PDB file of C-alpha atoms and ligand atoms in Angstrom:
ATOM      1  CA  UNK A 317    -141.614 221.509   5.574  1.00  0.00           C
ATOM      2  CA  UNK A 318    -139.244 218.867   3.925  1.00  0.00           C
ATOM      3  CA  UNK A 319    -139.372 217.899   0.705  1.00  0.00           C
ATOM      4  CA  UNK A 320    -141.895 215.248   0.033  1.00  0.00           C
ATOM      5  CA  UNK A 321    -143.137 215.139   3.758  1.00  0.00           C
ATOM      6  CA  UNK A 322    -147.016 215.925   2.960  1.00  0.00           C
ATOM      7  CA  UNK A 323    -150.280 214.510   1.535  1.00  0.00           C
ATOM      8  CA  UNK A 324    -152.380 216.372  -0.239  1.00  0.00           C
ATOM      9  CA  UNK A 325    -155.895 216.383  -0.535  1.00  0.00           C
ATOM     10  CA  UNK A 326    -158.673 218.415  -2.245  1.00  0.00           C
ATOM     11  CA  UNK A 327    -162.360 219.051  -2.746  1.00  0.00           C
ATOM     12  CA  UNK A 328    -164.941 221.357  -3.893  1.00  0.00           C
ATOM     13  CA  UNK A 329    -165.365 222.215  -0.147  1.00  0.00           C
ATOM     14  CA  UNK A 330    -165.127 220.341   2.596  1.00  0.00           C
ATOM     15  CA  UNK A 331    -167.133 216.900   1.511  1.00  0.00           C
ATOM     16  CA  UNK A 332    -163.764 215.575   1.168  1.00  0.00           C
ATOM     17  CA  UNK A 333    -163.918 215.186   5.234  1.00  0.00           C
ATOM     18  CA  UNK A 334    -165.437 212.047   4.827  1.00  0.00           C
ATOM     19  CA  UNK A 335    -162.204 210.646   2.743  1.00  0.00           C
ATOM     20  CA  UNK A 336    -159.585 211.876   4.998  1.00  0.00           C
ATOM     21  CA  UNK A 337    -161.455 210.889   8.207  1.00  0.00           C
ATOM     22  CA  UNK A 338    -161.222 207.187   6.452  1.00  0.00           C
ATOM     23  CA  UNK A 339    -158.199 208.026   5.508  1.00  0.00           C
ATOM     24  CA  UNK A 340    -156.721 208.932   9.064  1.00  0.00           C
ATOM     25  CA  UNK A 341    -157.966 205.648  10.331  1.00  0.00           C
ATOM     26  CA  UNK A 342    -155.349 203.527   8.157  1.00  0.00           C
ATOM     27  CA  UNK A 343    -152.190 206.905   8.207  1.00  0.00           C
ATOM     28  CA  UNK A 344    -152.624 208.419  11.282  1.00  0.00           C
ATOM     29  CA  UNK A 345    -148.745 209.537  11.831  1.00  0.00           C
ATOM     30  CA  UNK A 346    -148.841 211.992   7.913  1.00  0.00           C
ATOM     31  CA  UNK A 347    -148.638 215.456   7.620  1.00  0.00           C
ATOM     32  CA  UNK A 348    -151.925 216.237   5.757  1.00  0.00           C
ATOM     33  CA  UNK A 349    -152.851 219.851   3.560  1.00  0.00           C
ATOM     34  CA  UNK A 350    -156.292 219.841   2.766  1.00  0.00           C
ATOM     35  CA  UNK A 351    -157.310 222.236   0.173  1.00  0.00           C
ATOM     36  CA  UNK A 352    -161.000 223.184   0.294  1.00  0.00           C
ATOM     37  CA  UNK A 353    -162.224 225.279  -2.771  1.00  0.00           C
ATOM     38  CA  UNK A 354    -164.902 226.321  -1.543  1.00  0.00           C
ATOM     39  CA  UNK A 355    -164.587 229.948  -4.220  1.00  0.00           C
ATOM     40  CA  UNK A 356    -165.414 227.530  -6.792  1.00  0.00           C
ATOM     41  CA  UNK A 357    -167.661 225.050  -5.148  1.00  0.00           C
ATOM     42  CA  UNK A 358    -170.192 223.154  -7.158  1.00  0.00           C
ATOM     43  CA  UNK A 359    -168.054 221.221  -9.018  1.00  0.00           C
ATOM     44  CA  UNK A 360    -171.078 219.461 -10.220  1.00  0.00           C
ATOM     45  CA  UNK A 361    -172.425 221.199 -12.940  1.00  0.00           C
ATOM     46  CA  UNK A 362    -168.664 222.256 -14.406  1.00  0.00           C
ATOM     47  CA  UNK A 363    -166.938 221.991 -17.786  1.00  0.00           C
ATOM     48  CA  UNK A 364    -164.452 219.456 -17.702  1.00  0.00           C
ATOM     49  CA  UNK A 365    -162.231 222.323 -18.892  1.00  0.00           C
ATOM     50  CA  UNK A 366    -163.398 224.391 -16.551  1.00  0.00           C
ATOM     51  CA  UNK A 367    -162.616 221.528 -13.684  1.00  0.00           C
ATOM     52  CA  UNK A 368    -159.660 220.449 -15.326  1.00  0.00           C
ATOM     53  CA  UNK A 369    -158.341 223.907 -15.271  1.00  0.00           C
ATOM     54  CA  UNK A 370    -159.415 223.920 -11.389  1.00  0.00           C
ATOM     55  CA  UNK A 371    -157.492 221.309 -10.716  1.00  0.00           C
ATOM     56  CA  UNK A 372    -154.460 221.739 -12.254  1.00  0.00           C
ATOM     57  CA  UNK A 373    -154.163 225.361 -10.700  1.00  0.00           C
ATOM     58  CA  UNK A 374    -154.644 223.333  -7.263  1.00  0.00           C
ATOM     59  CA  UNK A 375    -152.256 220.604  -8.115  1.00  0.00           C
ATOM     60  CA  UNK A 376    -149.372 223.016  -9.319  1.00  0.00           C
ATOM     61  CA  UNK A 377    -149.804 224.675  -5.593  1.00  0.00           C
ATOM     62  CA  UNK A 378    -149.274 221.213  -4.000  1.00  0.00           C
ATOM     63  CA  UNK A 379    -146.497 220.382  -5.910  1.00  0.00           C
ATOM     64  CA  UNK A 380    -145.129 223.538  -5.226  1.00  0.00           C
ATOM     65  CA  UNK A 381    -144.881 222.715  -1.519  1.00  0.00           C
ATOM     66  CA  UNK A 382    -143.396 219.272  -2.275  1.00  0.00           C
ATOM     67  CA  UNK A 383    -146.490 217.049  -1.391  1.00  0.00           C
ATOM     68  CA  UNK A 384    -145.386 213.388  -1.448  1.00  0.00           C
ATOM     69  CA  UNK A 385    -149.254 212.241  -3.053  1.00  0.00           C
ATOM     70  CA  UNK A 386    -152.068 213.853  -4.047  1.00  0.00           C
ATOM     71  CA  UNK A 387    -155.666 212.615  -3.261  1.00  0.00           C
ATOM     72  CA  UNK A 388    -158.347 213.710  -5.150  1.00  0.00           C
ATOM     73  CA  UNK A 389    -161.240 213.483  -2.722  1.00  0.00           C
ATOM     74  CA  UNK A 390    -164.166 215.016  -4.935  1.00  0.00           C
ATOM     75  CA  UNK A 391    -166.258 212.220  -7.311  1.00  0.00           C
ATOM     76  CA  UNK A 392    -166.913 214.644 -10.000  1.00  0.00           C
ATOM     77  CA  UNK A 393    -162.674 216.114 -10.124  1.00  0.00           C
ATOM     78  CA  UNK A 394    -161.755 212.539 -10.298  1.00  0.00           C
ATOM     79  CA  UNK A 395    -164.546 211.170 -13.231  1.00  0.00           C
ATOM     80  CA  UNK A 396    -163.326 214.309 -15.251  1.00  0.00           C
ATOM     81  CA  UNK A 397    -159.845 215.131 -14.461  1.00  0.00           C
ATOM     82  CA  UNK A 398    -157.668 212.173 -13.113  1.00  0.00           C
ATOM     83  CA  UNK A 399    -156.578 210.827 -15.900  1.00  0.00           C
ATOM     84  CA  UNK A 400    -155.855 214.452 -17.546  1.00  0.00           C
ATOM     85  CA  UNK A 401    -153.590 215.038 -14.157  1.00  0.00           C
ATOM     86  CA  UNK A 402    -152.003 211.856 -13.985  1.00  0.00           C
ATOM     87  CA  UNK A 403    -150.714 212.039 -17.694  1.00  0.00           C
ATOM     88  CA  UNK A 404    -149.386 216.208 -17.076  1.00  0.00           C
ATOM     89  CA  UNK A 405    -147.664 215.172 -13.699  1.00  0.00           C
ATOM     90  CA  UNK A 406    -145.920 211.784 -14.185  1.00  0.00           C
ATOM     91  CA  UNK A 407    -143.844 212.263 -11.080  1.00  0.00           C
ATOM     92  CA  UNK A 408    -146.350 212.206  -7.818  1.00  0.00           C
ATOM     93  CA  UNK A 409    -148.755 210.151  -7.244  1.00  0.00           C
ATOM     94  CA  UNK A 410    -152.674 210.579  -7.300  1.00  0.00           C
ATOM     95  CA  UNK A 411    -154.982 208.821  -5.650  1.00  0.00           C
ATOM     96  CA  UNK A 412    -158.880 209.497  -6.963  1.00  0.00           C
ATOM     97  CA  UNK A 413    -162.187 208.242  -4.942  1.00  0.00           C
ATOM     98  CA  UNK A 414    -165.022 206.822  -7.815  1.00  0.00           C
ATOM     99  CA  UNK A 415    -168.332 205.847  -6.469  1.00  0.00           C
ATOM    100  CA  UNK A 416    -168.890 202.169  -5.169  1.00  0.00           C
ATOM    101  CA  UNK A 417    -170.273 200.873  -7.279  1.00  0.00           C
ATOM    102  CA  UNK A 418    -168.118 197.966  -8.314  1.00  0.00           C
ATOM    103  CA  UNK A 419    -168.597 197.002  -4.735  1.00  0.00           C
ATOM    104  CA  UNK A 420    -172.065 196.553  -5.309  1.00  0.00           C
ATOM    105  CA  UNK A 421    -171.668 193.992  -7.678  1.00  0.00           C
ATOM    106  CA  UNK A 422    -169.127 192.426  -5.778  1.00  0.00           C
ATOM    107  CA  UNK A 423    -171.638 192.079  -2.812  1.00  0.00           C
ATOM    108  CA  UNK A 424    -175.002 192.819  -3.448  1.00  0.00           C
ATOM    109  CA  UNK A 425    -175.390 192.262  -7.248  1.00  0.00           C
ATOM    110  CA  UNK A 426    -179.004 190.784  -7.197  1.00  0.00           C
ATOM    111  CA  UNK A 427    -180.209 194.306  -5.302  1.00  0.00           C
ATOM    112  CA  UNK A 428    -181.905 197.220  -6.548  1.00  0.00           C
ATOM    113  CA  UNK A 429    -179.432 200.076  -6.175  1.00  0.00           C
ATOM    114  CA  UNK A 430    -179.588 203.767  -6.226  1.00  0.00           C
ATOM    115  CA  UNK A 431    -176.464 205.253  -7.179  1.00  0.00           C
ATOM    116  CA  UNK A 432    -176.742 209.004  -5.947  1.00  0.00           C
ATOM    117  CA  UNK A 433    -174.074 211.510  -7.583  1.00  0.00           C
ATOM    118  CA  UNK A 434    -173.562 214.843  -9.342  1.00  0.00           C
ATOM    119  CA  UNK A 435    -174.553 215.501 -12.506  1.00  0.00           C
ATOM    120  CA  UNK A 436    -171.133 215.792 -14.073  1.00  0.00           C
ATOM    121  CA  UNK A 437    -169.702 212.495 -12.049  1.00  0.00           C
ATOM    122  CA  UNK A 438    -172.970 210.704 -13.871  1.00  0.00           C
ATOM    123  CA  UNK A 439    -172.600 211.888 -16.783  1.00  0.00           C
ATOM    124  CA  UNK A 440    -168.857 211.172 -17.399  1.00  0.00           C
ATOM    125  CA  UNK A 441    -167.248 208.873 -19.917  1.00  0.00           C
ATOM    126  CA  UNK A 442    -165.214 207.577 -16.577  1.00  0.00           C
ATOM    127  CA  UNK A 443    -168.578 206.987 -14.516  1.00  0.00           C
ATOM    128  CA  UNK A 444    -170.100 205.249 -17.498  1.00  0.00           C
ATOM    129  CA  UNK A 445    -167.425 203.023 -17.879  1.00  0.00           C
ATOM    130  CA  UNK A 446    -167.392 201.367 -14.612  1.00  0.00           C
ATOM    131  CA  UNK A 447    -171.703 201.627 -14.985  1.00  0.00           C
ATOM    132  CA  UNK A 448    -171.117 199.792 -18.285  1.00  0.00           C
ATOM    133  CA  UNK A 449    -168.855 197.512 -16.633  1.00  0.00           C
ATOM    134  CA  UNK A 450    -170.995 196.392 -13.730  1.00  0.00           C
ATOM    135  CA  UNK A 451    -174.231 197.017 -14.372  1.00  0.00           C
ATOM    136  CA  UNK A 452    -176.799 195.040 -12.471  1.00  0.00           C
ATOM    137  CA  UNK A 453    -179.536 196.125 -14.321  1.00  0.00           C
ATOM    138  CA  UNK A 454    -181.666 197.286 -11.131  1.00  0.00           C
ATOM    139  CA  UNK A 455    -179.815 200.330 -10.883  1.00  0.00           C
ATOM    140  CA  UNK A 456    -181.170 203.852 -11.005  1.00  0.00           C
ATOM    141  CA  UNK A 457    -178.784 206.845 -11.364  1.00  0.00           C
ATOM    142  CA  UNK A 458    -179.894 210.119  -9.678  1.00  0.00           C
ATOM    143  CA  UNK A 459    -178.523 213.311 -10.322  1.00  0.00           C
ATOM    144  CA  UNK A 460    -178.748 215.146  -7.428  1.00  0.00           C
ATOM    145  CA  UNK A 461    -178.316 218.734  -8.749  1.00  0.00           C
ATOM    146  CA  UNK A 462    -177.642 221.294  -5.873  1.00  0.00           C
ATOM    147  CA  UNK A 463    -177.128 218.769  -3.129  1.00  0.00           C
ATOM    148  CA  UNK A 464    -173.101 218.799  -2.323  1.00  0.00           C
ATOM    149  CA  UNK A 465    -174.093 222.826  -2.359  1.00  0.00           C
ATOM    150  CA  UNK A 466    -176.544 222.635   0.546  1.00  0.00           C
ATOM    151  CA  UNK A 467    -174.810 220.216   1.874  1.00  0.00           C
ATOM    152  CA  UNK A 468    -171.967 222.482   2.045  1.00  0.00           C
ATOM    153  CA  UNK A 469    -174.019 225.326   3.364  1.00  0.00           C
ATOM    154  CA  UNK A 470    -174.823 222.692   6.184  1.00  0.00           C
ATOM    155  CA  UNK A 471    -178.347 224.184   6.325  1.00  0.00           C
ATOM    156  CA  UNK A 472    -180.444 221.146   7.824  1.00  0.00           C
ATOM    157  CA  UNK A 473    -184.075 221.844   6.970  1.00  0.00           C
ATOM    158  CA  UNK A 474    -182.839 222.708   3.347  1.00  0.00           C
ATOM    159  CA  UNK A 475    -181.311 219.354   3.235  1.00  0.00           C
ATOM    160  CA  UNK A 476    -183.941 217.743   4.699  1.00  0.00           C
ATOM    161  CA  UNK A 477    -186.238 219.523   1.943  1.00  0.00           C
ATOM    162  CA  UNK A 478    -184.131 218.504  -0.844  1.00  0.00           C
ATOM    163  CA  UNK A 479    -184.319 214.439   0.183  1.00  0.00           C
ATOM    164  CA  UNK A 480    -187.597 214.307   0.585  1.00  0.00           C
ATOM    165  CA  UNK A 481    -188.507 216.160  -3.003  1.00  0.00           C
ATOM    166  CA  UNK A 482    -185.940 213.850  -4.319  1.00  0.00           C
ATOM    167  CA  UNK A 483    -185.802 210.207  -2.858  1.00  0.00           C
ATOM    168  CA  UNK A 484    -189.542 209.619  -0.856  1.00  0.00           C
ATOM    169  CA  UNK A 485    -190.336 208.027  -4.396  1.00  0.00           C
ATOM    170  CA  UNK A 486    -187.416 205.458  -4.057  1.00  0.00           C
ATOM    171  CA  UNK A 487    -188.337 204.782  -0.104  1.00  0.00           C
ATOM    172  CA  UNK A 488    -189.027 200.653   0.165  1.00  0.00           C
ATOM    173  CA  UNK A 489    -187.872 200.436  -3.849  1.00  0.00           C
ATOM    174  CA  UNK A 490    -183.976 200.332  -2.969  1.00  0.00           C
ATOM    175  CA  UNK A 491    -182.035 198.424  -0.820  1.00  0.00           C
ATOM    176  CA  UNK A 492    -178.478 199.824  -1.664  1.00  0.00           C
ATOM    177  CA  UNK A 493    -177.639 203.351  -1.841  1.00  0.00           C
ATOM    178  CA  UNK A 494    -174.321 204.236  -3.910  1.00  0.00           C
ATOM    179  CA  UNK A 495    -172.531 207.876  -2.123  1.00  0.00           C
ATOM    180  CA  UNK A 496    -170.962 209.250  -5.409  1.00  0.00           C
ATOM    181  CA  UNK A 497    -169.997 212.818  -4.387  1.00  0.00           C
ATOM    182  CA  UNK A 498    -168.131 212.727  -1.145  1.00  0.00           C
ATOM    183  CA  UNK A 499    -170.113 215.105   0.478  1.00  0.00           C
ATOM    184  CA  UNK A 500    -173.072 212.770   0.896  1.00  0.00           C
ATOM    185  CA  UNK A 501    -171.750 211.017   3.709  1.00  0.00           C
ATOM    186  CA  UNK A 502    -172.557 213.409   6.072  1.00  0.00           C
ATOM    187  CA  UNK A 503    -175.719 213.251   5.207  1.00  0.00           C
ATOM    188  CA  UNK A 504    -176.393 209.669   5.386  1.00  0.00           C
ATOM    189  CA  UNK A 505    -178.874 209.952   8.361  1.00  0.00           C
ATOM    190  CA  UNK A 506    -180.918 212.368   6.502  1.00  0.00           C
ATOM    191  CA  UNK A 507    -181.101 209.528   3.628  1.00  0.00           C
ATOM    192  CA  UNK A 508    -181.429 206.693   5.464  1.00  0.00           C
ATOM    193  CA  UNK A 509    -184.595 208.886   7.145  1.00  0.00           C
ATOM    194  CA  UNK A 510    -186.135 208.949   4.126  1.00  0.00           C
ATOM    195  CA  UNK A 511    -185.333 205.449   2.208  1.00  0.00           C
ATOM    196  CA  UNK A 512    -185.453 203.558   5.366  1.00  0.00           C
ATOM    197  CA  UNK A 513    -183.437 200.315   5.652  1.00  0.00           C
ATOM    198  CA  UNK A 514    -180.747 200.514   3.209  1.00  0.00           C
ATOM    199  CA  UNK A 515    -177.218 199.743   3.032  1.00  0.00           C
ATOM    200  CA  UNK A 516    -174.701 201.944   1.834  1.00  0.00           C
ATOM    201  CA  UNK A 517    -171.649 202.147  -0.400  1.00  0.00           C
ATOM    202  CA  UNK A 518    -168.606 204.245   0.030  1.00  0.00           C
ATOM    203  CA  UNK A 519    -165.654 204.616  -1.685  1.00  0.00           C
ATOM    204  CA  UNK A 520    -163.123 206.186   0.971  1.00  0.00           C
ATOM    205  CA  UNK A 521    -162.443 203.075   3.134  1.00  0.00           C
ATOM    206  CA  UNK A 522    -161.184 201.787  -0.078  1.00  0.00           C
ATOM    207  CA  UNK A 523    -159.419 204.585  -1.199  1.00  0.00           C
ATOM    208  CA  UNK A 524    -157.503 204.811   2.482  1.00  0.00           C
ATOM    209  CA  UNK A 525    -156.673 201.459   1.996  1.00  0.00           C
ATOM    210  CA  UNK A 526    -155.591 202.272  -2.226  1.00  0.00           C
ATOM    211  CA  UNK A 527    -153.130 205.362  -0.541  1.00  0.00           C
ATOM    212  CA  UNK A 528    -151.443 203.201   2.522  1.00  0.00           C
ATOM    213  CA  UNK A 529    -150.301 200.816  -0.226  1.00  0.00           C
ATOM    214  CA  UNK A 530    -148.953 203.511  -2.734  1.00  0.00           C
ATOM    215  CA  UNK A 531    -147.293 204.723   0.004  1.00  0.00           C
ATOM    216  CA  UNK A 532    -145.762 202.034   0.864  1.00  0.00           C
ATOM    217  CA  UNK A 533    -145.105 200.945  -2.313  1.00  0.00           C
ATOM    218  CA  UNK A 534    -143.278 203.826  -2.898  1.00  0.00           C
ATOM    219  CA  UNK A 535    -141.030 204.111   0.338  1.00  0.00           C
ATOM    220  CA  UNK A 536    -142.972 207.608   1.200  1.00  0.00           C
ATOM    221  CA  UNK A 537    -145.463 206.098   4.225  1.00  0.00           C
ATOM    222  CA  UNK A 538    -144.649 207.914   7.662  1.00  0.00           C
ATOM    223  CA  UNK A 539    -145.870 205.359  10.080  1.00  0.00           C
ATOM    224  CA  UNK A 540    -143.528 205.865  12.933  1.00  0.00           C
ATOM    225  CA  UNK A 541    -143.259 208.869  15.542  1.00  0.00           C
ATOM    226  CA  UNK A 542    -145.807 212.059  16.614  1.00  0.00           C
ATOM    227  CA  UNK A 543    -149.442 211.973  15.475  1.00  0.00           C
ATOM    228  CA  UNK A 544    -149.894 213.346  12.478  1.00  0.00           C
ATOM    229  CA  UNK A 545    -151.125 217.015  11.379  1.00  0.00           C
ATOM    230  CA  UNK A 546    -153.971 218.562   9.576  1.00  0.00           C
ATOM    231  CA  UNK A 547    -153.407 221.891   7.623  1.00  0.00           C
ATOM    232  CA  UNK A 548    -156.673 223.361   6.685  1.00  0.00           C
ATOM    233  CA  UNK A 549    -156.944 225.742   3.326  1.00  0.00           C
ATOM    234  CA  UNK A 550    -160.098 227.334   2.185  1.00  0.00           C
ATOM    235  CA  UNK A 551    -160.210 228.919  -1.157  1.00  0.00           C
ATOM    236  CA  UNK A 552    -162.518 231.472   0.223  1.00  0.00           C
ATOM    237  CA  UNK A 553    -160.812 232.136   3.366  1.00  0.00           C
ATOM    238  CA  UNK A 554    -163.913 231.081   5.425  1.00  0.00           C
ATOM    239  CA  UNK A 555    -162.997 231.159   8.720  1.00  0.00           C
ATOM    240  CA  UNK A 556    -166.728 229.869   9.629  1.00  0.00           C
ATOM    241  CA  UNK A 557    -165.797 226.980   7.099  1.00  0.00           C
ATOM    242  CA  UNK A 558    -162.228 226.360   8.750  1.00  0.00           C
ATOM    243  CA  UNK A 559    -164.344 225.775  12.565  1.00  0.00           C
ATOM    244  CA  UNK A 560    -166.585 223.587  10.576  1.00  0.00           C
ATOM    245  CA  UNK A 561    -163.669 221.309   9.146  1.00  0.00           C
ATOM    246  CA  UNK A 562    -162.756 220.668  12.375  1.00  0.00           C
ATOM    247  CA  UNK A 563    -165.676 220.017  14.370  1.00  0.00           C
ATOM    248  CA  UNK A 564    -166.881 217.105  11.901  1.00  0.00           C
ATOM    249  CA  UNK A 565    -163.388 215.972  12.138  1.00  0.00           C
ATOM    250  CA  UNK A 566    -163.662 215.624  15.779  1.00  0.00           C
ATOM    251  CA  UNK A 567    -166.800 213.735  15.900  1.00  0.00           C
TER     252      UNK A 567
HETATM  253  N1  DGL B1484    -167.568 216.376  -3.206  1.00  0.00           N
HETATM  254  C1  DGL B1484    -167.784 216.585  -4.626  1.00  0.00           C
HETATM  255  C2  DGL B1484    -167.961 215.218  -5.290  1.00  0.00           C
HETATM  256  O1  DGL B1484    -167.583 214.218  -4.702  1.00  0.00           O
HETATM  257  C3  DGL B1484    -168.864 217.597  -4.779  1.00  0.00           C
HETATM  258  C4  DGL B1484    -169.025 218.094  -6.140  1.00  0.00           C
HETATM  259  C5  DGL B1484    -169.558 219.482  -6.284  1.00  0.00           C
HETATM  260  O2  DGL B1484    -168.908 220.409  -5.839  1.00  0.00           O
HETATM  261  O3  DGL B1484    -170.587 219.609  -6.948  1.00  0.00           O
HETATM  262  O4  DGL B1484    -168.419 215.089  -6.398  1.00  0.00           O
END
């Protein structure tokens, strides 16, 4: 690989699918290594030593093979470590998803809203700033302990368990749902189920868009030539995980 060719992107597992699916809409023609770490998945309920410790042990790998930009594509790694990483590595760029909920605001401010996240992304001084910030005051925020990990096991009827136990009390009480942790995307069918009509609100188009410009900014975009390619690395070396990757990739 040449020097500063790649992008790099990494999650707790694979949730961060949902980013660089957006992500390939905008920079199709990149070289992408995604780094799923899957050993250490949930993130959720993590020191921010312990995740800051995760990440940097991630990041020093990426820069080791020269990535051009990193994207952090896990909620709770960004509230908790972005700003840690950003200061340690002043030379590459990183590029960190944070739930929409500014968007809310932005669009649908008079709404109640249901802003569904980890534990650690809720509780963080980052999260609570931009709550602070733009808080419509009809907002509930849900911890949803244990989700992104059955949601990573991609077991349906525990999934399907776990929303109703958790949101059939919010069902006709919300119209906008908030996707905090970037595995709950691939859920959103299961959600919508049980809330009914709601509209939701995800980061990663906006984070795509964020990258392009960076890259752009920065001289570093590849928008020219072959289509792009997708390097797949599991933590756990999970080959069932790798086949996984690539068959929500392709859908
Ligand atoms: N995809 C991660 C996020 O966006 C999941 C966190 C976890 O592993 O608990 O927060």
């Amino acid at each position: 690989m040449n020097k500063n060719e790649a992008i790099a992107i990494f999650d707790s597992g694979i949730g961060g699918i949902t980013v660089l699916k957006e992500i390939l809409k905008v920079l199709p023609n990149e070289k992408y290594i995604y780094y799923s770490d899957s050993k250490n998945n949930p993130y959720g309920d993590k020191s921010d030593r312990k995740i800051n410790e995760l990440c940097e042990n991630i990041v020093n790998a990426f820069i080791k093979q020269n990535c051009k930009a990193i994207v952090i594509a896990c909620n709770t790694a960004s509230a908790k470590s972005a700003q840690y990483l950003r200061e340690k590595y002043t030379d590459i760029p990183f590029i960190a998803i944070e739930p929409a909920y500014k968007m809310v605001y932005d669009y649908a401010y008079n709404e109640p809203t249901l802003v569904m996240a980890t534990k650690g992304t809720i509780e963080s001084e980052k999260f609570n700033l931009l709550y602070h910030t733009y808080d419509n005051h009809k907002t509930i925020l849900l911890p949803c302990v244990g989700l992104a990990n059955i949601v990573e096991e991609g077991n349906r009827e525990k999934i399907k368990k776990y929303l109703k136990e958790h949101l059939e009390s919010y069902r006709g009480k919300v119209k906008n749902v908030v996707l905090g942790c970037t595995h709950y995307p691939l859920i959103q069918d299961e959600i919508q189920e049980v809330l009914g009509e709601v509209t939701f609100f995800n980061g990663a188009p906006y984070l795509a868009k964020h990258l392009k410009e960076v890259l752009e900014e920065k001289d570093l975009s590849n928008n020219k030539g072959k289509k792009g390619t997708i390097q797949f690395i599991d933590s756990s070396n999970d080959e069932q995980k790798k086949k996984r990757f690539f068959e929500i990739l392709e859908k």
